[in-house]
CSV table of C-alpha atoms in Angstrom, one decimal:
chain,number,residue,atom,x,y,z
A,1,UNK,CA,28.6,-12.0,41.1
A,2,UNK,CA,29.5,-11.9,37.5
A,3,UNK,CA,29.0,-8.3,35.8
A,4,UNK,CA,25.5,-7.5,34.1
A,5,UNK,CA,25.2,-8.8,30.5
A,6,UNK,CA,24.0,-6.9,27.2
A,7,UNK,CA,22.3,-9.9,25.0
A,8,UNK,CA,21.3,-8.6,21.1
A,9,UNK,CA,18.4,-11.3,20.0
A,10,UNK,CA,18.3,-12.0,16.6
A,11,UNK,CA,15.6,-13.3,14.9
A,12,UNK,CA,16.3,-15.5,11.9
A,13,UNK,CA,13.9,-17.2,9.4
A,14,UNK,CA,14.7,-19.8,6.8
A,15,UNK,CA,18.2,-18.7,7.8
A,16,UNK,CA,17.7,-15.1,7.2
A,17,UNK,CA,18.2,-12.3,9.7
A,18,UNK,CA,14.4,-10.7,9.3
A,19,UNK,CA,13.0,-7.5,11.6
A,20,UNK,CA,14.6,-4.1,11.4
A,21,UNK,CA,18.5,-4.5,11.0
A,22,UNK,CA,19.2,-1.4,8.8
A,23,UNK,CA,22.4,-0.6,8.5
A,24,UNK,CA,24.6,0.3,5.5
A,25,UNK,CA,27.8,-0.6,6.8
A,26,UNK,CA,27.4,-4.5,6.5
A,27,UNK,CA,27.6,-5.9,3.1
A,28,UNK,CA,24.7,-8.6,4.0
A,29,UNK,CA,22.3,-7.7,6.7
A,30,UNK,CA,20.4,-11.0,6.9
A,31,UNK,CA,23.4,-12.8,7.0
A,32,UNK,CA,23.1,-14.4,10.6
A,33,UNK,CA,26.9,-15.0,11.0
A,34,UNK,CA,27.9,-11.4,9.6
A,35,UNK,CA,25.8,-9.9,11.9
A,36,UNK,CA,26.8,-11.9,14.9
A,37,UNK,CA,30.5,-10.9,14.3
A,38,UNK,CA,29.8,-7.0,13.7
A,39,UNK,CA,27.9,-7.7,17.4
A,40,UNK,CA,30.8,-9.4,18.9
A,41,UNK,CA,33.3,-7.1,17.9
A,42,UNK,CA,30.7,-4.0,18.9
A,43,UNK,CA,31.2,-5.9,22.6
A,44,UNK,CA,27.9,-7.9,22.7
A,45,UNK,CA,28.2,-9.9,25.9
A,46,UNK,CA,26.5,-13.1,24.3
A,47,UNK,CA,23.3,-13.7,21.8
A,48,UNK,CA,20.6,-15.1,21.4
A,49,UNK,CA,19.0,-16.5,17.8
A,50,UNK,CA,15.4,-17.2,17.8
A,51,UNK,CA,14.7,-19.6,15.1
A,52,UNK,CA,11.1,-17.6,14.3
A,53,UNK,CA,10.2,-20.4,11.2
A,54,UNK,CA,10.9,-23.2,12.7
A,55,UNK,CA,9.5,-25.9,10.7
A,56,UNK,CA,11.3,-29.4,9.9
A,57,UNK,CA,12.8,-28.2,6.8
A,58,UNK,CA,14.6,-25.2,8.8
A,59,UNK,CA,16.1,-27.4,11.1
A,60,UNK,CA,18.6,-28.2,9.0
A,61,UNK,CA,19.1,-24.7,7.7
A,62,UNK,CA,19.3,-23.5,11.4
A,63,UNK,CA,22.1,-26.0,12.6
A,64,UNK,CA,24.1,-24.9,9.3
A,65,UNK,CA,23.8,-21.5,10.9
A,66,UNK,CA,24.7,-22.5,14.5
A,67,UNK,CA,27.8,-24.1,12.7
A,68,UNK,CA,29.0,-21.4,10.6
A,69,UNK,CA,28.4,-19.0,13.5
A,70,UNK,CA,30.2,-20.7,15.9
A,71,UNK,CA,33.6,-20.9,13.5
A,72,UNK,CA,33.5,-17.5,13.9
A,73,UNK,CA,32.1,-16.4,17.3
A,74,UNK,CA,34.2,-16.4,20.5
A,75,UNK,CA,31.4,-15.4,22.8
A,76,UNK,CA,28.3,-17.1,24.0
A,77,UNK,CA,25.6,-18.0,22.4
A,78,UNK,CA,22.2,-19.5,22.3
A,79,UNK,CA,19.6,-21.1,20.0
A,80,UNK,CA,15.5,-21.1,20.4
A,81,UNK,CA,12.9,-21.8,19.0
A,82,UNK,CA,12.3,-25.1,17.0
A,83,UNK,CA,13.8,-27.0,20.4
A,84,UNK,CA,11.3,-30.0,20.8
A,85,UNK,CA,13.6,-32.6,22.0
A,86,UNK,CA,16.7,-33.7,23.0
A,87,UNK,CA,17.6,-34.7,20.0
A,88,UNK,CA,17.2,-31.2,18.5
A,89,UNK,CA,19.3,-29.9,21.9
A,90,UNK,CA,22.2,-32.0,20.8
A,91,UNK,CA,22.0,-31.4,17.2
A,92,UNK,CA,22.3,-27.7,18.1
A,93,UNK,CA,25.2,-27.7,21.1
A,94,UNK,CA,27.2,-30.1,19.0
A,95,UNK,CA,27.0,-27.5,16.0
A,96,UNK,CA,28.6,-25.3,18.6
A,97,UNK,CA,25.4,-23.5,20.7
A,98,UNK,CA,26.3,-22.8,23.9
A,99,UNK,CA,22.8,-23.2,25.0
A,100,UNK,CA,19.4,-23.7,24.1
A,101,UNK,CA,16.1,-22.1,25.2
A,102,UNK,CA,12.6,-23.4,25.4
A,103,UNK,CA,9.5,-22.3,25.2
A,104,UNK,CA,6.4,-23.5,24.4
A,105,UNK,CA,7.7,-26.9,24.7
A,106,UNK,CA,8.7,-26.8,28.0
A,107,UNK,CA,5.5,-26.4,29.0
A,108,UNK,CA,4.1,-29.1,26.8
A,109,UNK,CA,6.7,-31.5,28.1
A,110,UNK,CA,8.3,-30.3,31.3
A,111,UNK,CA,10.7,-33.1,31.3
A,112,UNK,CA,12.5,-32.3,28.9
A,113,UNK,CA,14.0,-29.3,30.8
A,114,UNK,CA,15.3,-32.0,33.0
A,115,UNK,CA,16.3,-34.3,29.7
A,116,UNK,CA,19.1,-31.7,28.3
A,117,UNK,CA,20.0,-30.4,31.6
A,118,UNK,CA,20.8,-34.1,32.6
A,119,UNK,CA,23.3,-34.3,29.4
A,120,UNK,CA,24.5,-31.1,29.1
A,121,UNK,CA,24.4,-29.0,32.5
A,122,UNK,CA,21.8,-26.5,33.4
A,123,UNK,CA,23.9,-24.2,32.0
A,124,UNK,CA,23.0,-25.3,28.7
A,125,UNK,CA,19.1,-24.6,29.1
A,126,UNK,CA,17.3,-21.5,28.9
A,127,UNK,CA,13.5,-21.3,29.3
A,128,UNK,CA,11.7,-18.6,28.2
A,129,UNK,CA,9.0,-17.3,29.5
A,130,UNK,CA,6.4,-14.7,27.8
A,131,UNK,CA,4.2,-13.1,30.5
A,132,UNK,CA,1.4,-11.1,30.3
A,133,UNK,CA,-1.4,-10.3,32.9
A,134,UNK,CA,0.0,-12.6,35.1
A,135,UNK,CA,0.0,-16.2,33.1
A,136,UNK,CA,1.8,-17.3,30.3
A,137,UNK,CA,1.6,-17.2,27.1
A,138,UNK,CA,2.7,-19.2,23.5
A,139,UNK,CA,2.4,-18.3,20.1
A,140,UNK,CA,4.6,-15.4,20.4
A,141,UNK,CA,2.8,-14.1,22.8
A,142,UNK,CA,-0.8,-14.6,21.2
A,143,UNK,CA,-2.2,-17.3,22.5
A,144,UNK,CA,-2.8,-16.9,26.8
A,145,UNK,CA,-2.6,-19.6,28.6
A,146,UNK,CA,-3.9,-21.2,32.2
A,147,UNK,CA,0.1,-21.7,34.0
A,148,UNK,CA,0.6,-18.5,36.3
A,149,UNK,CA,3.9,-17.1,35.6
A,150,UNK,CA,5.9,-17.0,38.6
A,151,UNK,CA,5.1,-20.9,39.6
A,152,UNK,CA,6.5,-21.8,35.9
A,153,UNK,CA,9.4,-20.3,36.6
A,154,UNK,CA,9.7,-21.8,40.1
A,155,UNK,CA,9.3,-25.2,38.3
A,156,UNK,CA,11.3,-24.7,35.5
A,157,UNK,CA,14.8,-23.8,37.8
A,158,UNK,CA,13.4,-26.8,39.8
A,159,UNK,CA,13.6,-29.1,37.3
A,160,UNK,CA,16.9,-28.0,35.9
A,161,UNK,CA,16.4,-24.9,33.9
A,162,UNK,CA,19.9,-22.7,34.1
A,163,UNK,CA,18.6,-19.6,33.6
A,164,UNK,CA,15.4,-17.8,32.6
A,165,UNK,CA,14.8,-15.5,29.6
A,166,UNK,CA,11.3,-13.2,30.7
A,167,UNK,CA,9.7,-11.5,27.8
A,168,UNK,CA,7.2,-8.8,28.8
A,169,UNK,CA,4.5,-9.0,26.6
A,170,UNK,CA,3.1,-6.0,27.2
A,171,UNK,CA,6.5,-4.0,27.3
A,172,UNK,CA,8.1,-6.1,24.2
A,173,UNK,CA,8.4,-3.7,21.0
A,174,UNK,CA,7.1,-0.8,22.7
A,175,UNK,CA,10.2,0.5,23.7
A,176,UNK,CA,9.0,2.1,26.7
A,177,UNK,CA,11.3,0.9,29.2
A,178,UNK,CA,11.2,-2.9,30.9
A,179,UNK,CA,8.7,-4.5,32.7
A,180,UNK,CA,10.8,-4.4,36.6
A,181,UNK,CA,8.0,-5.1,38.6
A,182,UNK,CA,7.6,-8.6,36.8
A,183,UNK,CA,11.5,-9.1,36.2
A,184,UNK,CA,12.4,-8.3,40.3
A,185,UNK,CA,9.1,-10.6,41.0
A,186,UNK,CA,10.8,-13.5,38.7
A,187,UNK,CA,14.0,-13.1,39.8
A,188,UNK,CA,13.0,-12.8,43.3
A,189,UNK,CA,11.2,-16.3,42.8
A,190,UNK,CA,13.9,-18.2,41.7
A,191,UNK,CA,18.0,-18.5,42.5
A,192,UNK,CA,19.0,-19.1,39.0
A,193,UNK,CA,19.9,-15.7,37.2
A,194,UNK,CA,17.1,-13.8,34.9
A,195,UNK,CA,17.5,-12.2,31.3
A,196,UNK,CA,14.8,-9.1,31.0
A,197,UNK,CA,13.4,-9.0,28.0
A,198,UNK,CA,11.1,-6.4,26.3
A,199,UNK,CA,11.1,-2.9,26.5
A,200,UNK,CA,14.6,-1.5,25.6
A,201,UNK,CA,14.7,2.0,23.6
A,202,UNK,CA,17.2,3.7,25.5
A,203,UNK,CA,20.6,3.0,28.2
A,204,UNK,CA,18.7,4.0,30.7
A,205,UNK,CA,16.1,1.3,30.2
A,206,UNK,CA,18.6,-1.1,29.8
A,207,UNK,CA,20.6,0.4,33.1
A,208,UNK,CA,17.4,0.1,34.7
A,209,UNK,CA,16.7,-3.7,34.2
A,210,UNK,CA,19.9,-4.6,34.5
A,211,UNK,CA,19.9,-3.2,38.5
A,212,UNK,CA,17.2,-5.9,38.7
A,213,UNK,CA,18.0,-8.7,36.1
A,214,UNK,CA,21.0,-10.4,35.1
A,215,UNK,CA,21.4,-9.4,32.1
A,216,UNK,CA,19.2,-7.4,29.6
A,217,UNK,CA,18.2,-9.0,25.9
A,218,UNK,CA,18.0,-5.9,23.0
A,219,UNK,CA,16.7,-6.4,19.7
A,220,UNK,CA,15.8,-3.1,17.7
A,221,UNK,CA,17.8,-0.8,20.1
A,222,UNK,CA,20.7,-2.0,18.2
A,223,UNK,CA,19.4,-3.6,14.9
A,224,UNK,CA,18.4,0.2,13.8
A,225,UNK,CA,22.2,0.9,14.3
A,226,UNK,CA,24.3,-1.7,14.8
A,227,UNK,CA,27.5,0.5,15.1
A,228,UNK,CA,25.6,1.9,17.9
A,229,UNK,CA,26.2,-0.9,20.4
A,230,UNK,CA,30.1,0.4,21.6
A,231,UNK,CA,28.5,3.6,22.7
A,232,UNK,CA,25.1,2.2,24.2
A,233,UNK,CA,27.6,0.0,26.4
A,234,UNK,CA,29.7,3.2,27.3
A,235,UNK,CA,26.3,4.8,28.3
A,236,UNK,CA,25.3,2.2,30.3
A,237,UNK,CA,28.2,2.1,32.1
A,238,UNK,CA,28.0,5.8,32.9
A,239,UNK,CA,25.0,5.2,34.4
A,240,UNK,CA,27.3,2.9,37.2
A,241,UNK,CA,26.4,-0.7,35.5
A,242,UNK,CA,29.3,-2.6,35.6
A,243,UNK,CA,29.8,-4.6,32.3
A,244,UNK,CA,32.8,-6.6,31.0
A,245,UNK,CA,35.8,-4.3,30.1
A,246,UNK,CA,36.6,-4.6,25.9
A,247,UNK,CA,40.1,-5.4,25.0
A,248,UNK,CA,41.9,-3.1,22.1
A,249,UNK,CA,41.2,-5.0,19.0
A,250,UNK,CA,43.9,-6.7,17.8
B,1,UNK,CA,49.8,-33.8,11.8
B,2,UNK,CA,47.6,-31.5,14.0
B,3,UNK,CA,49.3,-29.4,16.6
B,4,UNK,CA,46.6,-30.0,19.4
B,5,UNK,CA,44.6,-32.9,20.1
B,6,UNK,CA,40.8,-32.2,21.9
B,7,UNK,CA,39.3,-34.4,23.6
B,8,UNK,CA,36.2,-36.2,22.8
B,9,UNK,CA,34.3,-37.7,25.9
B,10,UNK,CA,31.3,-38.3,24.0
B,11,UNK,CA,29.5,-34.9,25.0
B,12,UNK,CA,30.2,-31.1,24.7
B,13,UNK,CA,31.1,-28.3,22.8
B,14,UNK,CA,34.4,-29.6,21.1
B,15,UNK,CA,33.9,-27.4,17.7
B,16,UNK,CA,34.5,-23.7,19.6
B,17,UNK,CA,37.4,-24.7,21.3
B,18,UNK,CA,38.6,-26.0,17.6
B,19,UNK,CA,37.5,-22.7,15.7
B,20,UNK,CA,39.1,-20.7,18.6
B,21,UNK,CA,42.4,-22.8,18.0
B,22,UNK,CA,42.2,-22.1,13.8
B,23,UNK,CA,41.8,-18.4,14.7
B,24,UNK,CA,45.3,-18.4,16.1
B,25,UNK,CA,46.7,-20.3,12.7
B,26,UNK,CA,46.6,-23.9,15.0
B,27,UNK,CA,45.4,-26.9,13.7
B,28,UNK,CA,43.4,-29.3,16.1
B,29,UNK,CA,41.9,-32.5,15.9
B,30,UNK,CA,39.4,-34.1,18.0
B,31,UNK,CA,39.9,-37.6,19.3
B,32,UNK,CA,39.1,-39.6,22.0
B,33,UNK,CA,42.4,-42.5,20.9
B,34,UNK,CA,44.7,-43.0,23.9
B,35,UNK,CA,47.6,-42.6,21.2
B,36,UNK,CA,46.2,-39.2,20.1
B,37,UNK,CA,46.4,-38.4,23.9
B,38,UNK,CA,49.6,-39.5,24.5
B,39,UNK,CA,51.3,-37.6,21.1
B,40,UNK,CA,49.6,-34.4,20.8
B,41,UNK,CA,51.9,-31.1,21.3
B,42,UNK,CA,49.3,-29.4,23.1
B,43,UNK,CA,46.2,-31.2,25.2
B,44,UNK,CA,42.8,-29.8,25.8
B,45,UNK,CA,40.1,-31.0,28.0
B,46,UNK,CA,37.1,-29.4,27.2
B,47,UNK,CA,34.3,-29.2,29.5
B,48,UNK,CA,30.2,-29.4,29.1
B,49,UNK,CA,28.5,-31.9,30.6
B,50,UNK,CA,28.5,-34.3,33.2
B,51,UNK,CA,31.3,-35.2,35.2
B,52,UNK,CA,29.9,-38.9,35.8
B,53,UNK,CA,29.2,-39.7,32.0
B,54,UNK,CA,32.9,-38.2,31.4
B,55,UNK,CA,34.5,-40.2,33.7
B,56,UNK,CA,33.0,-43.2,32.5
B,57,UNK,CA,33.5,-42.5,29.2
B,58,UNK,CA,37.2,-41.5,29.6
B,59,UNK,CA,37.5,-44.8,31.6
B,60,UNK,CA,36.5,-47.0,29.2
B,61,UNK,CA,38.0,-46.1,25.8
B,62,UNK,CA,41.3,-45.6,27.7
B,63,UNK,CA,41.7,-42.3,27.8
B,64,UNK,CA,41.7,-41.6,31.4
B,65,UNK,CA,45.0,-44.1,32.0
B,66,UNK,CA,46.8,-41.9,28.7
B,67,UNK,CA,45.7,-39.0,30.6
B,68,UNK,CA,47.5,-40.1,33.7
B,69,UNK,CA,50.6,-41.1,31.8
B,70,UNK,CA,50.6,-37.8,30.0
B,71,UNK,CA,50.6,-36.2,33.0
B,72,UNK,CA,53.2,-38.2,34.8
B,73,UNK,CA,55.3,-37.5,31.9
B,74,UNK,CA,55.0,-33.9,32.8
B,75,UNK,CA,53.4,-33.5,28.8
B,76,UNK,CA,51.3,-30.3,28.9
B,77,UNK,CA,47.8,-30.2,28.7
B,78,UNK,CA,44.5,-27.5,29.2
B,79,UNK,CA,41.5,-28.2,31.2
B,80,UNK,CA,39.0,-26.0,30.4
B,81,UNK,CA,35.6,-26.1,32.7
B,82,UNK,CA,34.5,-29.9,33.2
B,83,UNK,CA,37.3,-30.7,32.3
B,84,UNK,CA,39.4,-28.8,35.0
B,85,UNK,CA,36.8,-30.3,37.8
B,86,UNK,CA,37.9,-33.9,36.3
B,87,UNK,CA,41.7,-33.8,37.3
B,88,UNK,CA,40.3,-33.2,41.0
B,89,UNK,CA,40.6,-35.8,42.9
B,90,UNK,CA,36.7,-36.0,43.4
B,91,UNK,CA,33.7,-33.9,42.4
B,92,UNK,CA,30.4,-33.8,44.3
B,93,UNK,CA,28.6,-34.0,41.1
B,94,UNK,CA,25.6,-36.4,40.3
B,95,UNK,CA,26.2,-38.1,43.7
B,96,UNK,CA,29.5,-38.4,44.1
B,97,UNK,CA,32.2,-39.0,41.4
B,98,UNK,CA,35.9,-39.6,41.2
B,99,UNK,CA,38.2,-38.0,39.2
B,100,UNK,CA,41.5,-38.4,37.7
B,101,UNK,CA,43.3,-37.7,40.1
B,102,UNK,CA,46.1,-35.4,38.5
B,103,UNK,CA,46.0,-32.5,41.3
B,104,UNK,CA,44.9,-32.4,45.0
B,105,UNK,CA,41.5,-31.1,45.4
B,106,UNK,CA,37.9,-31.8,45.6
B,107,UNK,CA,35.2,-30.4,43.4
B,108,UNK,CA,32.0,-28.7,45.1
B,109,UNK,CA,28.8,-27.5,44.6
B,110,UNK,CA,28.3,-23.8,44.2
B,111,UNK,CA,26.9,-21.9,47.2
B,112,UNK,CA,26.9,-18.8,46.9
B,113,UNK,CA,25.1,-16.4,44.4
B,114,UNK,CA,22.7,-17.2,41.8
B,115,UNK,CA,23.5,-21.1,40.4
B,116,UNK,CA,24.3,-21.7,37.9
B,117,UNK,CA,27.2,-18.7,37.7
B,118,UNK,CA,26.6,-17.9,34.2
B,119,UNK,CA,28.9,-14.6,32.4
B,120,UNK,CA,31.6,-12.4,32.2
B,121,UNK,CA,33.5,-12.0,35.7
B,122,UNK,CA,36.6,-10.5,36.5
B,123,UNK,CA,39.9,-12.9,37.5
B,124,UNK,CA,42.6,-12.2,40.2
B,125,UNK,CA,45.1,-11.7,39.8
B,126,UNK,CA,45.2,-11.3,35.4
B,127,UNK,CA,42.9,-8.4,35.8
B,128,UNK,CA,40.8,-9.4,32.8
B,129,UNK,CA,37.2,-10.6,32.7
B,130,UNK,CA,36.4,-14.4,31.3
B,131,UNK,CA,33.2,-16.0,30.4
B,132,UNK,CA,32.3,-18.2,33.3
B,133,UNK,CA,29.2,-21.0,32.9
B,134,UNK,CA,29.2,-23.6,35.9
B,135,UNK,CA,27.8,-24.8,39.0
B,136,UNK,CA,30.4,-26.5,40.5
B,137,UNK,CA,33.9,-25.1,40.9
B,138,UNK,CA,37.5,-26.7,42.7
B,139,UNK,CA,38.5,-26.5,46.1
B,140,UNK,CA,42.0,-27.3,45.8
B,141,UNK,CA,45.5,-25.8,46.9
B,142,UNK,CA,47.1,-25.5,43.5
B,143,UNK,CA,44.4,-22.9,42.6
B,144,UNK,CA,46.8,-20.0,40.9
B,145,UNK,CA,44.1,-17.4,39.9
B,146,UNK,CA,40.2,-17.2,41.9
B,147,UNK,CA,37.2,-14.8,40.6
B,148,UNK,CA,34.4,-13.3,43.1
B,149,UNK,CA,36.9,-15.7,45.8
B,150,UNK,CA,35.9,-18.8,43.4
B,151,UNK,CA,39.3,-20.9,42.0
B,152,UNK,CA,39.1,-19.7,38.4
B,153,UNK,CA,42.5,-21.6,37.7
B,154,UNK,CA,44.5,-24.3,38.9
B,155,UNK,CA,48.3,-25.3,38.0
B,156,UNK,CA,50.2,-28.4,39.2
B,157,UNK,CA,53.1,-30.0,37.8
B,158,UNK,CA,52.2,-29.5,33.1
B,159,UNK,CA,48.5,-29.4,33.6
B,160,UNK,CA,46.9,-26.2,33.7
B,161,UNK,CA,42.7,-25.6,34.5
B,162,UNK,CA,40.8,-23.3,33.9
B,163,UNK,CA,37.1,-22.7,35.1
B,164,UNK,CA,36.3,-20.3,32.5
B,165,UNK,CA,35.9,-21.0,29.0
B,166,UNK,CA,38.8,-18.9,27.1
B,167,UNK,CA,36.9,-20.1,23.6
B,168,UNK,CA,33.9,-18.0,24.7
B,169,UNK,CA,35.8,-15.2,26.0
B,170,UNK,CA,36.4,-13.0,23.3
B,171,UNK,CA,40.0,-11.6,22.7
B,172,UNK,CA,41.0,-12.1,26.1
B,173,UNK,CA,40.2,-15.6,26.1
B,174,UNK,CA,42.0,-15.8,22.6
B,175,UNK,CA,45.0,-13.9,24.5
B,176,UNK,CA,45.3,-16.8,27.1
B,177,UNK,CA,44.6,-19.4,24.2
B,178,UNK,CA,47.8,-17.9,22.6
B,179,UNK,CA,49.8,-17.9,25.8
B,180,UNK,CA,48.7,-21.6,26.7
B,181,UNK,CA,49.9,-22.7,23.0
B,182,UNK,CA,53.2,-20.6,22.5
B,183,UNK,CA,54.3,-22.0,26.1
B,184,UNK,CA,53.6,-25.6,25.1
């Protein structure tokens, strides 16, 4: 099995990185690609960019960010929100995305998990799920909707989703720990792996979801101190999770 | 003229394995021209995608027959991912597709574990951990370095595969890059 993953999210609007990164020691903290790099070399495992605007006109703002961050990225990485199509799938891998991730329009149009899976592997396609009380939901997490949670995901791997990204609702910015009941459920449901997702304000809620999940997503854990991440990955591993061993810089 | 020549097969994530290769002061073009194929210094396969639509692809532009004579000419060249699983003789992939044919060796589904095998995972015998994102991998006897008992890379003859992608893989994927390129 591959070894457990630490995922920093960052959310970016109109090409900004927006929500909590405070930290003095980057020249630019809303510059998306600056921020990804100080993450790489910290020993992020991969990350995720959640396009949080999302309209037309930051579509082409986004890719130009996809672009400049992958000429200087070499881990992972993947793209959401503002994914509607194929044609937005491929505009964003062939800027240099690893993968993208649905959301609300997976569930509008189910196909299309099966669309970009078809072209570019089911590696390439995250869905994300946000749960709460037992359905999901859109809008962020507003808006609940009538689809039970654990069938979606069973549908979504079925039809070619490569991995699942499950956002707690009720855990996400609270910083209380993870939601594992609902992570071990999901992942119990399905055979492709699953990224927890809300909750994180310690290792040991991070150690903790990652004994059940594939890998763990973090967002203000580390955007409150970004040169934090070496030594929340040391911490982690004390607790006996395996993650990938960080060559000397060179 | 560019050092190293990527291949285009009409799909995938060509511009990583590019920015990887400009990290390491290389220039690289991509190109899917049988001539660019048979002249490069260096080739790379890249790999995202499916194996059927690459074949095709490769078939018809001409690419797979430069490939071939590239190979017979004992030129060196990188498949990385997909396109590792292409120089198999066959893949299993979208019902059943034959490859080029460069090493002995069949490509398979993924059995065990969680599917597809997505992250970082150790390899045997270079003690260093790759990023891995796949659901098929090679069964074949020219497999020189495996990872959780999966082939992780093959070497027959100038063409070397790899399963993992060493764009994605940080600074030890940048370390193999840099071997790969100074041996070529």
């Amino acid at each position: 099995m591959p070894l457990a993953r630490l995922i920093p999210c960052l959310d970016v609007s109109h090409g900004r990185v927006v929500k909590g990164v405070s930290f003095v020691g980057l020249r630019d903290v809303g510059d998306p690609v600056e921020l990804a790099k100080f993450y790489s070399d910290g020993g992020a495992d991969e990350l995720v960019f959640l396009d949080i605007s999302a309209t037309p006109d930051d579509a082409v703002t986004m890719t130009a960010v996809v672009a400049q961050v992958a000429d200087v990225l070499e881990i992972p990485f993947t793209v959401g929100g503002g994914v509607r199509s194929v044609a937005d799938a491929t505009r964003i891998i062939e800027s240099g995305a690893d993968r993208v991730s649905l959301n609300s329009a997976a569930l509008a149009d189910p196909a299309l998990i099966t669309a970009i899976a078809d072209r570019y592997g089911s590696q390439a396609v995250v869905v994300a799920i946000d749960a709460g009380d037992g359905v999901v939901h859109t809008h962020g997490g507003r808006v609940a909707t009538a689809t039970p949670t654990i069938p979606w995901a069973v549908e979504a791997a079925e039809r070619g989703a490569g991995e699942i990204l499950l956002t707690s609702i009720r855990c996400d910015g609270q910083r209380m720990g993870f939601d594992l009941d609902l992570t071990r459920a999901v992942r119990d449901a399905v055979s492709i792996p699953v990224i927890a997702s809300g909750g994180a304000g310690s290792a040991a809620h991070v150690a903790a979801a990652l004994r059940v999940a594939d890998a763990a997503l973090v967002a203000s854990i580390v955007h409150e101190n970004p040169a934090g991440l070496p030594g929340l990955r040391r911490e982690i591993e004390s607790l006996g999770i395996k993650l990938r061993p960080l060559k000397e810089r060179r | 003229m560019s050092d190293v020549i990527v291949v285009d097969y009409g799909a995938g994530n060509t511009r990583s394995v590019c920015a990887a290769l400009t990290h390491l002061g290389h220039t690289s073009a991509v190109s899917g021209d049988p001539r660019d194929i048979a002249n490069a210094e260096l080739l790379i396969l890249p790999g995202v995608g499916s194996a059927r639509s690459a074949m095709e692809h490769l078939t018809l532009t001409g690419a797979a027959a430069a490939l071939r004579a590239r190979f017979d000419e004992q030129r060196p060249m990188l498949g990385i991912c997909l396109g590792m699983q292409l120089a198999m003789q066959s893949s299993e992939e979208d019902g059943g597709v034959e490859g080029l044919g460069l090493l002995e060796g069949h490509v398979r589904r993924l059995t065990t574990g969680r599917v597809p095998r997505l992250g970082w995972a150790m390899v045997d015998p270079w003690d260093d951990a790759y990023y891995f994102a796949h659901s098929y991998a090679c069964e074949s006897s020219d497999a020189i370095a495996t990872s959780d008992s999966i082939t992780a890379a093959v070497q027959h003859g100038s063409f070397l595969g790899v399963q993992f992608h060493p764009e994605k893989s940080g600074d030890a994927g940048l370390s193999f890059l840099d071997q790969c390129l100074s041996r070529a």
